[in-house]
Coordinates of C-alpha atoms in Angstrom, one line a residue:
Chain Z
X4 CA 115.2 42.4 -193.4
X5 CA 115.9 42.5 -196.9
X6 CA 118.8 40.3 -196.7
X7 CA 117.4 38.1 -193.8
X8 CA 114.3 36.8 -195.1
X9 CA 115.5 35.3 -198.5
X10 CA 118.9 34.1 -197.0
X11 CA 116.7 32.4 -194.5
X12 CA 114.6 31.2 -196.9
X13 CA 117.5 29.4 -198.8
X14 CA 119.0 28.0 -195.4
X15 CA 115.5 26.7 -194.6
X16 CA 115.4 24.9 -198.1
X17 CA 118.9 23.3 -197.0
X18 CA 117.8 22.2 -193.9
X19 CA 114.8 20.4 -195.4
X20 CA 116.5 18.5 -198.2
X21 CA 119.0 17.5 -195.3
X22 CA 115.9 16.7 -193.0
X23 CA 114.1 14.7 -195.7
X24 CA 117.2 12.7 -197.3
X25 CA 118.3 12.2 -193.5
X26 CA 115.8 11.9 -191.2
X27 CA 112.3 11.3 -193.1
X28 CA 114.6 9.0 -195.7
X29 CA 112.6 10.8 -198.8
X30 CA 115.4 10.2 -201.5
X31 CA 112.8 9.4 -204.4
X32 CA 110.7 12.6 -203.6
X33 CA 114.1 14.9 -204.1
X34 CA 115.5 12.8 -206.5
X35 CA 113.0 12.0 -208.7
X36 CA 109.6 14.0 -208.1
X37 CA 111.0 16.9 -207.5
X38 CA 113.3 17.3 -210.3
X39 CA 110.7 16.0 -212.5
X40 CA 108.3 18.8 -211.1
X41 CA 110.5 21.4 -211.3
X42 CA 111.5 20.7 -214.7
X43 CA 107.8 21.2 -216.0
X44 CA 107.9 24.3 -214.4
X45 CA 110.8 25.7 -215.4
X46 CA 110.2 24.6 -219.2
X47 CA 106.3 25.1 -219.7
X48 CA 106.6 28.3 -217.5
X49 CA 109.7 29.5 -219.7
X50 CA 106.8 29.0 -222.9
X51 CA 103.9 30.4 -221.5
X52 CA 106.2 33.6 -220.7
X53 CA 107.8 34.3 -223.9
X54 CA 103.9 33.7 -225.4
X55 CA 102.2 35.7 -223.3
X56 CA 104.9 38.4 -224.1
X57 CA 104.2 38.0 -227.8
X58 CA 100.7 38.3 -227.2
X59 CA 101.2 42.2 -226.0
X60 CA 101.6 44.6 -229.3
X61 CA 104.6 46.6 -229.5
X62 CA 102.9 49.7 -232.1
X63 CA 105.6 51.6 -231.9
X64 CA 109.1 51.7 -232.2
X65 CA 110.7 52.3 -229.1
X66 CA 114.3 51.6 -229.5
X67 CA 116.5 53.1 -227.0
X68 CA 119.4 54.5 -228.7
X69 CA 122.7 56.3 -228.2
X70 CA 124.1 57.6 -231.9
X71 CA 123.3 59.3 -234.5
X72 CA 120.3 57.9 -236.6
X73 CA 119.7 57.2 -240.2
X74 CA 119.6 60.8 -241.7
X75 CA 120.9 62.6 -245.0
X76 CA 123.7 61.2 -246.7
X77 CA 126.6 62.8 -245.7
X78 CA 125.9 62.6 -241.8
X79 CA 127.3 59.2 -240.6
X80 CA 124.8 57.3 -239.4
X81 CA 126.0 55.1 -236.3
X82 CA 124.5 51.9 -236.9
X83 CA 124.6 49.7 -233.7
X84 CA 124.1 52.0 -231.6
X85 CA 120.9 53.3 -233.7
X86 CA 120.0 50.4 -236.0
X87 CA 117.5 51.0 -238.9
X88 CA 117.7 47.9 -240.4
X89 CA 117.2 44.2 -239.9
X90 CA 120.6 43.1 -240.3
X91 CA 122.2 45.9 -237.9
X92 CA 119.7 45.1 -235.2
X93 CA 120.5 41.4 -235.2
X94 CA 124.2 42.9 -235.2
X95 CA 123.2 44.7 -231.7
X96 CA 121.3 42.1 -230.5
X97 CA 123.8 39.5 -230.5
X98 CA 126.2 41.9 -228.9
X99 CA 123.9 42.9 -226.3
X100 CA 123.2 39.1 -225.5
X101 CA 126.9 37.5 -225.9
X102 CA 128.8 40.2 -224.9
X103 CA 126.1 42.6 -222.5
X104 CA 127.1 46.0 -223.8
X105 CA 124.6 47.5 -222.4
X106 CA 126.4 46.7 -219.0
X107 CA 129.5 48.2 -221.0
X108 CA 128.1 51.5 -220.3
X109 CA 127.1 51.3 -216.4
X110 CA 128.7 54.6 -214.5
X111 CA 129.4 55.2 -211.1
X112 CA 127.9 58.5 -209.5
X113 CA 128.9 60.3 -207.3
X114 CA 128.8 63.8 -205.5
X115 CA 132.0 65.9 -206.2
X116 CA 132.1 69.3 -204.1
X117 CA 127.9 69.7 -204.6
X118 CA 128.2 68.3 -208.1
X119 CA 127.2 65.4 -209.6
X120 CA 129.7 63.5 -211.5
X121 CA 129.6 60.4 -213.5
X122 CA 132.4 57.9 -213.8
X123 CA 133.2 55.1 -215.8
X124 CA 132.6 51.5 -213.7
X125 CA 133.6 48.6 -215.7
X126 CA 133.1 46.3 -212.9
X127 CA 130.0 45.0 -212.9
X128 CA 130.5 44.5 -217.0
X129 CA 133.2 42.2 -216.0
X130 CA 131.9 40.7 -213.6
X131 CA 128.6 39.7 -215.4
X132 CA 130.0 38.4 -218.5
X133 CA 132.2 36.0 -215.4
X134 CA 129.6 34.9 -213.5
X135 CA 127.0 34.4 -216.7
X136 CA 129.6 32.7 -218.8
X137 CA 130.7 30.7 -216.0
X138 CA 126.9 29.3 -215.1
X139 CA 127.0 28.4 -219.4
X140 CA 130.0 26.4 -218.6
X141 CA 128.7 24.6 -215.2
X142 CA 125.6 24.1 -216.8
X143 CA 127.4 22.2 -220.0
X144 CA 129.6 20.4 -218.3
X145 CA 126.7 18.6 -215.9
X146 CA 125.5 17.2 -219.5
X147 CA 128.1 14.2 -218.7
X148 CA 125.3 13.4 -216.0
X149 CA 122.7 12.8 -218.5
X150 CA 124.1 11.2 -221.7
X151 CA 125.5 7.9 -222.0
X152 CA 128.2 9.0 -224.5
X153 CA 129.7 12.9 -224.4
X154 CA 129.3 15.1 -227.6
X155 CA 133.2 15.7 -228.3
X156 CA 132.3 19.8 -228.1
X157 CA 131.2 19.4 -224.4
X158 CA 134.7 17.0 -224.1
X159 CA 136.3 20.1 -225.5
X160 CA 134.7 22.1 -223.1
X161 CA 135.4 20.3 -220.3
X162 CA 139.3 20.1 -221.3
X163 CA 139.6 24.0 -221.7
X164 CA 137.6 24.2 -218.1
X165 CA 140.0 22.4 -216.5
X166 CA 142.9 23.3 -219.1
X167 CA 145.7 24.1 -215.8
X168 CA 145.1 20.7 -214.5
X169 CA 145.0 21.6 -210.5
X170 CA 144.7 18.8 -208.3
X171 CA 142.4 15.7 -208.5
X172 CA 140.1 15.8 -209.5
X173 CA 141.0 18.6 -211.6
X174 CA 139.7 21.7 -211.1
X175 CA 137.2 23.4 -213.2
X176 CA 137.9 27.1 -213.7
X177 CA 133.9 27.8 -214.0
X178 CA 133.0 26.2 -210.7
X179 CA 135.5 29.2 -209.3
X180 CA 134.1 31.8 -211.9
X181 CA 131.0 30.9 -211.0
X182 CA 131.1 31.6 -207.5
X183 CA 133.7 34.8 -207.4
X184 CA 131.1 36.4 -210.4
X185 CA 127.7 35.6 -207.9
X186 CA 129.8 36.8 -204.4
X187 CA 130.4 40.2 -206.4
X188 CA 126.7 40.8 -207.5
X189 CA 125.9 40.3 -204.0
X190 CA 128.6 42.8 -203.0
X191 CA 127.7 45.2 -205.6
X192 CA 124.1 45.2 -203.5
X193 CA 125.8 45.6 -200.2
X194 CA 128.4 48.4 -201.0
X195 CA 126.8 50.9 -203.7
X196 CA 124.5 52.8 -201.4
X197 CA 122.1 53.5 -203.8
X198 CA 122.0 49.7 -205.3
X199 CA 121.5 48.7 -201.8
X200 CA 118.7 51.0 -201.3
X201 CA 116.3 49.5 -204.5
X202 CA 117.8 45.8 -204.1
X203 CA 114.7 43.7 -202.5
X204 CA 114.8 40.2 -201.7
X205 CA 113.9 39.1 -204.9
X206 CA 117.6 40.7 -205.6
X207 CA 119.2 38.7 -202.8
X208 CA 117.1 35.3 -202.9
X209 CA 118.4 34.1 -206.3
X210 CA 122.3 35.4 -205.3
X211 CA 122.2 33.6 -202.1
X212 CA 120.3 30.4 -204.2
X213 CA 123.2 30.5 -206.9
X214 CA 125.7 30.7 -204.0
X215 CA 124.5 27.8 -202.2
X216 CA 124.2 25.6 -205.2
X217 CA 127.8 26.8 -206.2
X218 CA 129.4 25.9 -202.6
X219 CA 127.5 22.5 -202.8
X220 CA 128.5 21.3 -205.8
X221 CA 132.2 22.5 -204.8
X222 CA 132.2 20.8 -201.7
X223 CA 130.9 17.6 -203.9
X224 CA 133.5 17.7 -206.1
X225 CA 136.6 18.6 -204.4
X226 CA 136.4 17.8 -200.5
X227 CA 133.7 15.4 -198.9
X228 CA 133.0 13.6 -202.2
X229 CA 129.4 11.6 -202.9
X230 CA 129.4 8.4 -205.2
X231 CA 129.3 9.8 -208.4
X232 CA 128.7 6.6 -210.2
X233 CA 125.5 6.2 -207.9
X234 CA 124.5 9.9 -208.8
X235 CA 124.6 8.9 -212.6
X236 CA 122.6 6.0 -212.1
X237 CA 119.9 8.3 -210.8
X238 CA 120.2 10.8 -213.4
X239 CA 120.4 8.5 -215.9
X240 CA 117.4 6.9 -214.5
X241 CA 115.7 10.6 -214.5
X242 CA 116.3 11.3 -218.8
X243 CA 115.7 7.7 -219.6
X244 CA 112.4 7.5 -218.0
X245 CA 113.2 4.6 -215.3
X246 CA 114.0 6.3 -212.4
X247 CA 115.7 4.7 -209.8
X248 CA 117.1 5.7 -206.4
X249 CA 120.7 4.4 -205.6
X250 CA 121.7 3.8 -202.5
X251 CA 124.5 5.7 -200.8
X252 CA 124.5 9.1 -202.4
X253 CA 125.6 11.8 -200.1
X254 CA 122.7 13.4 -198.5
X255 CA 124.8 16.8 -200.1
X256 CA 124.3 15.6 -203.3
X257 CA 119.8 16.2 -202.7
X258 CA 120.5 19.5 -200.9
X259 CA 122.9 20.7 -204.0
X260 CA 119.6 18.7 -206.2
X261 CA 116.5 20.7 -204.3
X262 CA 118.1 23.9 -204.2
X263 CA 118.9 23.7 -208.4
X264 CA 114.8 22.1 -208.0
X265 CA 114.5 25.6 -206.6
X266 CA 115.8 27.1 -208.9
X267 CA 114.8 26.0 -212.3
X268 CA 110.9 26.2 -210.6
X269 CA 111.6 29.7 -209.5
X270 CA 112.9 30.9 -212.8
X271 CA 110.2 31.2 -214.6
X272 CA 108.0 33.9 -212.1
X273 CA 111.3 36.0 -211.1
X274 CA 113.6 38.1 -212.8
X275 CA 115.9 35.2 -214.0
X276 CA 113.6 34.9 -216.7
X277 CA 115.5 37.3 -218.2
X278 CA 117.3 34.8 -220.4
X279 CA 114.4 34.9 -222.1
X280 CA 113.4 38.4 -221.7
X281 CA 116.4 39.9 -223.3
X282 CA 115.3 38.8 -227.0
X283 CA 112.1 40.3 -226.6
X284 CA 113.1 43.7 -224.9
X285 CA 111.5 46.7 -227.8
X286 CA 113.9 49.0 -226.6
X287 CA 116.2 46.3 -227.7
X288 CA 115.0 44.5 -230.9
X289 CA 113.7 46.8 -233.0
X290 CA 114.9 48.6 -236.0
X291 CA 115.0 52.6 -235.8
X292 CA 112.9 53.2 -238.8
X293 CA 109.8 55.4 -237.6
X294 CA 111.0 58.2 -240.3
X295 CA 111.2 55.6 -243.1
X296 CA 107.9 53.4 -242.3
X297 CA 104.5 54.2 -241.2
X298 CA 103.8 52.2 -237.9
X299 CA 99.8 52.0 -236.9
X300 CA 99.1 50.9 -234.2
X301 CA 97.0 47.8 -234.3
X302 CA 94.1 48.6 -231.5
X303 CA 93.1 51.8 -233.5
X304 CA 89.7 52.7 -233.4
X305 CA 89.0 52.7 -237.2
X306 CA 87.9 56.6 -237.5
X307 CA 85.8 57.6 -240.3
X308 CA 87.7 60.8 -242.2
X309 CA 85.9 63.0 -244.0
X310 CA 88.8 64.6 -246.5
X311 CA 88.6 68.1 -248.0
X312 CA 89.2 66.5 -251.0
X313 CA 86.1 64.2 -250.4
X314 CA 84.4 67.2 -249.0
X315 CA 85.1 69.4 -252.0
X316 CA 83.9 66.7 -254.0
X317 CA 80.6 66.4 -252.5
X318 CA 80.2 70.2 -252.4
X319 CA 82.0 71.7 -255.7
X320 CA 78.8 72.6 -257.7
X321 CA 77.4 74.7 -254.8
X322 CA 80.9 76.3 -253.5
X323 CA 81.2 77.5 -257.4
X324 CA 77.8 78.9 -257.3
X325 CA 78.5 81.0 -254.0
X326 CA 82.0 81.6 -256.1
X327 CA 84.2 79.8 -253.1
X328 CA 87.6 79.4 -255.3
X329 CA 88.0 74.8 -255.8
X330 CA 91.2 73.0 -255.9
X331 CA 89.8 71.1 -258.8
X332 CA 87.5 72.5 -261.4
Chain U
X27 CA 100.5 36.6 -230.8
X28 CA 102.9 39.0 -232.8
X29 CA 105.4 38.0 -234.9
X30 CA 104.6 34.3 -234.1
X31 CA 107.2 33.2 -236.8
X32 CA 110.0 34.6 -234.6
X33 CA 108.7 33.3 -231.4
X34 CA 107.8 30.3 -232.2
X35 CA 111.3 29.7 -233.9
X36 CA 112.9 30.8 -231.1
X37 CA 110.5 28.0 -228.7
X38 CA 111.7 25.4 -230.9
X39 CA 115.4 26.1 -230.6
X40 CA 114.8 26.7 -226.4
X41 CA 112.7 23.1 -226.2
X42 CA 115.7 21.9 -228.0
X43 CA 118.2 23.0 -225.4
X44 CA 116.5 22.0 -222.7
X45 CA 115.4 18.4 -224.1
X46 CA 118.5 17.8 -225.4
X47 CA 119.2 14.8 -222.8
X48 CA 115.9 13.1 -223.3
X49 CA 116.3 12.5 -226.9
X50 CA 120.0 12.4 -226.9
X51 CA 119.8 9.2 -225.0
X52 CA 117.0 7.6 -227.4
X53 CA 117.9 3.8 -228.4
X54 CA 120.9 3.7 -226.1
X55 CA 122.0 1.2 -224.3
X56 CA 122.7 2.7 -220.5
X57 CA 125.1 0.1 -219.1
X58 CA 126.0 0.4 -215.6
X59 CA 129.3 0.2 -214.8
X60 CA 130.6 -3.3 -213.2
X61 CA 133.9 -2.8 -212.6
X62 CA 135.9 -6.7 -211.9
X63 CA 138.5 -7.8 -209.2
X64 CA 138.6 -11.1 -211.3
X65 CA 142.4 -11.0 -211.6
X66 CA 144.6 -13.8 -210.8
X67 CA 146.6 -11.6 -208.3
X68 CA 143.5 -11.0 -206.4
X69 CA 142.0 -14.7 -206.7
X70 CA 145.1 -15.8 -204.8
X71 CA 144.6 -13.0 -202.1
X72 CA 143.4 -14.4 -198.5
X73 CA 141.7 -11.5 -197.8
X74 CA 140.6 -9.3 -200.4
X75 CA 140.9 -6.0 -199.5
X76 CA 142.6 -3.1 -201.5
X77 CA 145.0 -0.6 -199.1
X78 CA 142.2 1.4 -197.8
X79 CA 138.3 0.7 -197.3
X80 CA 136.5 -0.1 -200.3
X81 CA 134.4 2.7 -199.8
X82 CA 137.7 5.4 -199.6
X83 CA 138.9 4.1 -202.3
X84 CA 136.2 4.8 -204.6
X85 CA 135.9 8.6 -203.4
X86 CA 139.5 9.1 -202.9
X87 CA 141.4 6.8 -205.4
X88 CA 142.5 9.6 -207.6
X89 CA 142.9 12.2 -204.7
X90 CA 145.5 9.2 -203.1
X91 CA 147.0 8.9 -206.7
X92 CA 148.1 12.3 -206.7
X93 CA 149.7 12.4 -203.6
X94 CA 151.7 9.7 -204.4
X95 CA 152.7 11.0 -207.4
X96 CA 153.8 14.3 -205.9
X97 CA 155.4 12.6 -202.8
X98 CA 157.6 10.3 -205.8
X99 CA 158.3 12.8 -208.2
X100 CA 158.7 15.5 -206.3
X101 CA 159.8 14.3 -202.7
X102 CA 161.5 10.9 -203.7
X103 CA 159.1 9.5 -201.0
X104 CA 158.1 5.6 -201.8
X105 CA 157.1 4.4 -198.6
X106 CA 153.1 4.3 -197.9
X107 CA 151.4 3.8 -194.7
X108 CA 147.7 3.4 -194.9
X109 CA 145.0 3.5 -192.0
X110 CA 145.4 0.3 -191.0
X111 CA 149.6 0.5 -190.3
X112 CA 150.3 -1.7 -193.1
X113 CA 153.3 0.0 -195.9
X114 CA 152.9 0.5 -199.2
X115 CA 154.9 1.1 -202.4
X116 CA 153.9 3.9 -203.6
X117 CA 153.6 3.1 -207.7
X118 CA 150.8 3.0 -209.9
X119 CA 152.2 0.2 -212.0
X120 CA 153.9 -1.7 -209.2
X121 CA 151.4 -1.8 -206.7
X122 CA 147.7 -0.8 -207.9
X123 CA 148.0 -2.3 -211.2
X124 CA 149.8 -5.6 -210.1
X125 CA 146.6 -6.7 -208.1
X126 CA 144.2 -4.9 -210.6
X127 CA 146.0 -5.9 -213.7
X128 CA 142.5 -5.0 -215.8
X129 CA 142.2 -2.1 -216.8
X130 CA 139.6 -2.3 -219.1
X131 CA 137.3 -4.2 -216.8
X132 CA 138.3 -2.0 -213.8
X133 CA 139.8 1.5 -214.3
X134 CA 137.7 2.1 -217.6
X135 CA 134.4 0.5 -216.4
X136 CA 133.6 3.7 -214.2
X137 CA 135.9 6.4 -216.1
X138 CA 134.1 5.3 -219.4
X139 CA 130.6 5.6 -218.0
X140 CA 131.3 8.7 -215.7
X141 CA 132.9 10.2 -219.1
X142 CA 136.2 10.9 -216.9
X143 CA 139.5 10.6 -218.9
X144 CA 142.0 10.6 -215.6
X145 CA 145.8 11.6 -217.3
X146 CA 146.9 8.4 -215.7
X147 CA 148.5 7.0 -219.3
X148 CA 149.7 10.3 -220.4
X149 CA 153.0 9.2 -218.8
X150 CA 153.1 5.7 -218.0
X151 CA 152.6 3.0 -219.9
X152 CA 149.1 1.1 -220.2
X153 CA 149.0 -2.4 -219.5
X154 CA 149.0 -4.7 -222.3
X155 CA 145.8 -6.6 -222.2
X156 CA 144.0 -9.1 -224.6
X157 CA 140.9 -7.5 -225.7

């Protein structure tokens, strides 16, 4: 059931772009209101997240860390893995982000004669760092839909993605990357017994989503082929405020359009939003400095504290006469 | 909000990301591509009509080109027979480019606007056309 309901869900989206385009002859609600819609979503959503994120204090520092930390001077600190400074934080924050270390460090357990035993398992490192850095890449490249003239860096781009020149038209080493990295995170969820057991459908739905969009566009591009010319004058139409709808665009071309609809509305109210969430993870972004700076927490009560000093003060006369000894004379 | 300098710094630089087309695009001309069969060649044609359907040939021009160019190089194999039984030569400069002998007004209408730079002219030698 956890499977079935959101890889239902995406075949049901499928079937009513294809129903809509084919049957209803709704092009300019998927091509143009509902990429319009889901836009807003995706982008005001995106805002209002990181915002109301900001809006929750973080008193105290919470960083999780896996070295030694900032101590005498002769004990060497290690300082990405236990940053107490600004600058070292950045440093493990960028790794964390371009390079997912944290994912560096996933183990495998198993059970090994009674025992429990933990293993090093690289695989889903590697296979994030594919399937993440191959989206980056699709994503880029689909830039030539929307511009009238290409930035040379996304030319560049596009060369080194299609650098080994397969077929016509060539083939774009991402699109590939793309789907291989998604089809292992959904066989991670299927094989690993215990990932299996905690994925939900919120796990599967944006695999299977990914998946689909993937497959479509590949399909697209390399075997029953939409007019592509026709396809930029609708996006064209989209960024420059003048939408139009074109005739003779694929009806796969608005399936492979709803389902990305789908996905950039969906983003902002799942657990993709973790694009944005990983700069503003505290266990994450925050300097290991507790013994160097006093943190208060900003939601104190402001207590009243009567000191001794204060209350020695207010007393000394009469504590000398009953001859109680005083700090201060 | 905490921190707001941070977040709202990092807002900015996500609204820019994700804009990027709209503004990109700002006091551009978008032409759409026109691409002309006004070429003396074709003028003279009876019937104008390219080896294949108009419509194949627009999906599956460069998918045809590269067969040809493996069944030439690589097989030695000239001899094209499309749908419709009629034979072909199969050369890029002898058969497509001596009906569309513009290039500029037909190959580079589409490729230009679609931001496609086919390898075509990596090996052979581009037409010589008055601008």
């Amino acid at each position: 059931m956890k499977m079935l309901v959101p890889l239902s869900a995406v075949i049901v989206m499928i079937i009513i772009a294809l129903a809509g385009v084919e049957a209803a002859g709704l092009q300019a609600l998927f091509g143009i209101a509902i990429p319009y819609i889901a836009f807003l979503v995706f982008v005001i959503g995106m805002v209002l997240k990181v915002i109301n994120w900001a809006k929750s204090p973080v008193p105290f520092r919470i960083t999780t860390t896996c070295g030694q930390q900032q101590s005498l001077p002769w004990i060497k600190q290690n300082k990405i893995e236990n940053p107490s400074t600004c600058f070292h934080t950045f440093i493990r924050m960028v790794l964390e982000v371009l390079l997912f270390r944290s994912l560096f460090r996933n183990l495998k357990t198993e059970l090994n004669d009674g025992k429990v035993v933990y293993g090093s398992d690289k695989w889903l490192w590697l296979f994030a760092l594919v399937f993440h850095y191959s989206f980056l890449v699709v994503l880029i490249r689909h830039i030539r839909f929307f511009v009238v003239d290409m930035p040379f860096a996304i030319e560049i781009i596009e060369a080194l993605d299609s650098f080994f020149q397969v077929g016509v038209p060539l083939l774009y080493l991402s699109g590939l990357g793309l789907l291989v990295g998604a089809i292992f995170l959904f066989l991670r969820r299927i094989v690993i017994p215990q990932v299996r057991y905690i994925s939900l459908p919120a796990d599967y739905f944006p695999l299977f989503l990914v998946i689909a969009i993937a497959i479509t566009g590949i399909i697209m591009r390399y075997f029953t082929k939409v007019d592509v010319v026709a396809v930029k004058n609708l996006t064209m139409g989209l960024v420059t405020f003048s939408p139009v709808v074109p005739e003779g665009i694929g009806s796969i071309f608005y399936v492979h359009l709803f389902l990305v609809c789908t996905l950039f509305a969906y983003f902002p109210f799942s657990k993709l939003v973790h694009m944005g969430g990983v700069f503003l993870s505290p266990t994450r972004n925050l300097a290991n400095n507790s013994r160097m700076e006093r943190h208060i927490n900003p939601w104190n009560y402001p207590v009243h504290v009567h000191t001794y000093e204060e209350y020695e003060n207010e007393f000394r006369d009469k504590m000398k006469k009953a001859g109680l000894p005083v700090e201060k004379e | 909000m905490y921190d707001s300098g941070k977040i709202i710094a990092g807002i900015v630089i996500f609204l820019l990301f994700v804009t990027f087309p709209f503004y990109y695009n700002m006091g551009k001309a978008v032409a759409k591509p026109d691409p002309s069969v006004d070429t003396p060649v074709i003028k003279q044609m009876e019937k104008k009509q390219c080896i294949e359907s108009k419509q194949a040939m627009k999906t599956l021009h460069m998918q045809l080109l590269n067969d040809w160019r493996d069944a030439v190089v690589r097989d030695g194999q000239r001899l094209y027979v499309a749908t419709d039984g009629k034979s072909y030569n199969m050369s890029l400069q002898n058969t497509c480019m001596h009906c569309h002998s513009n290039k500029k007004k037909f190959c580079d209408e589409c490729h230009n606007y679609m931001a496609v730079k086919p390898y075509c002219w990596d090996c052979h030698i581009q037409p010589k056309e008055g601008a």
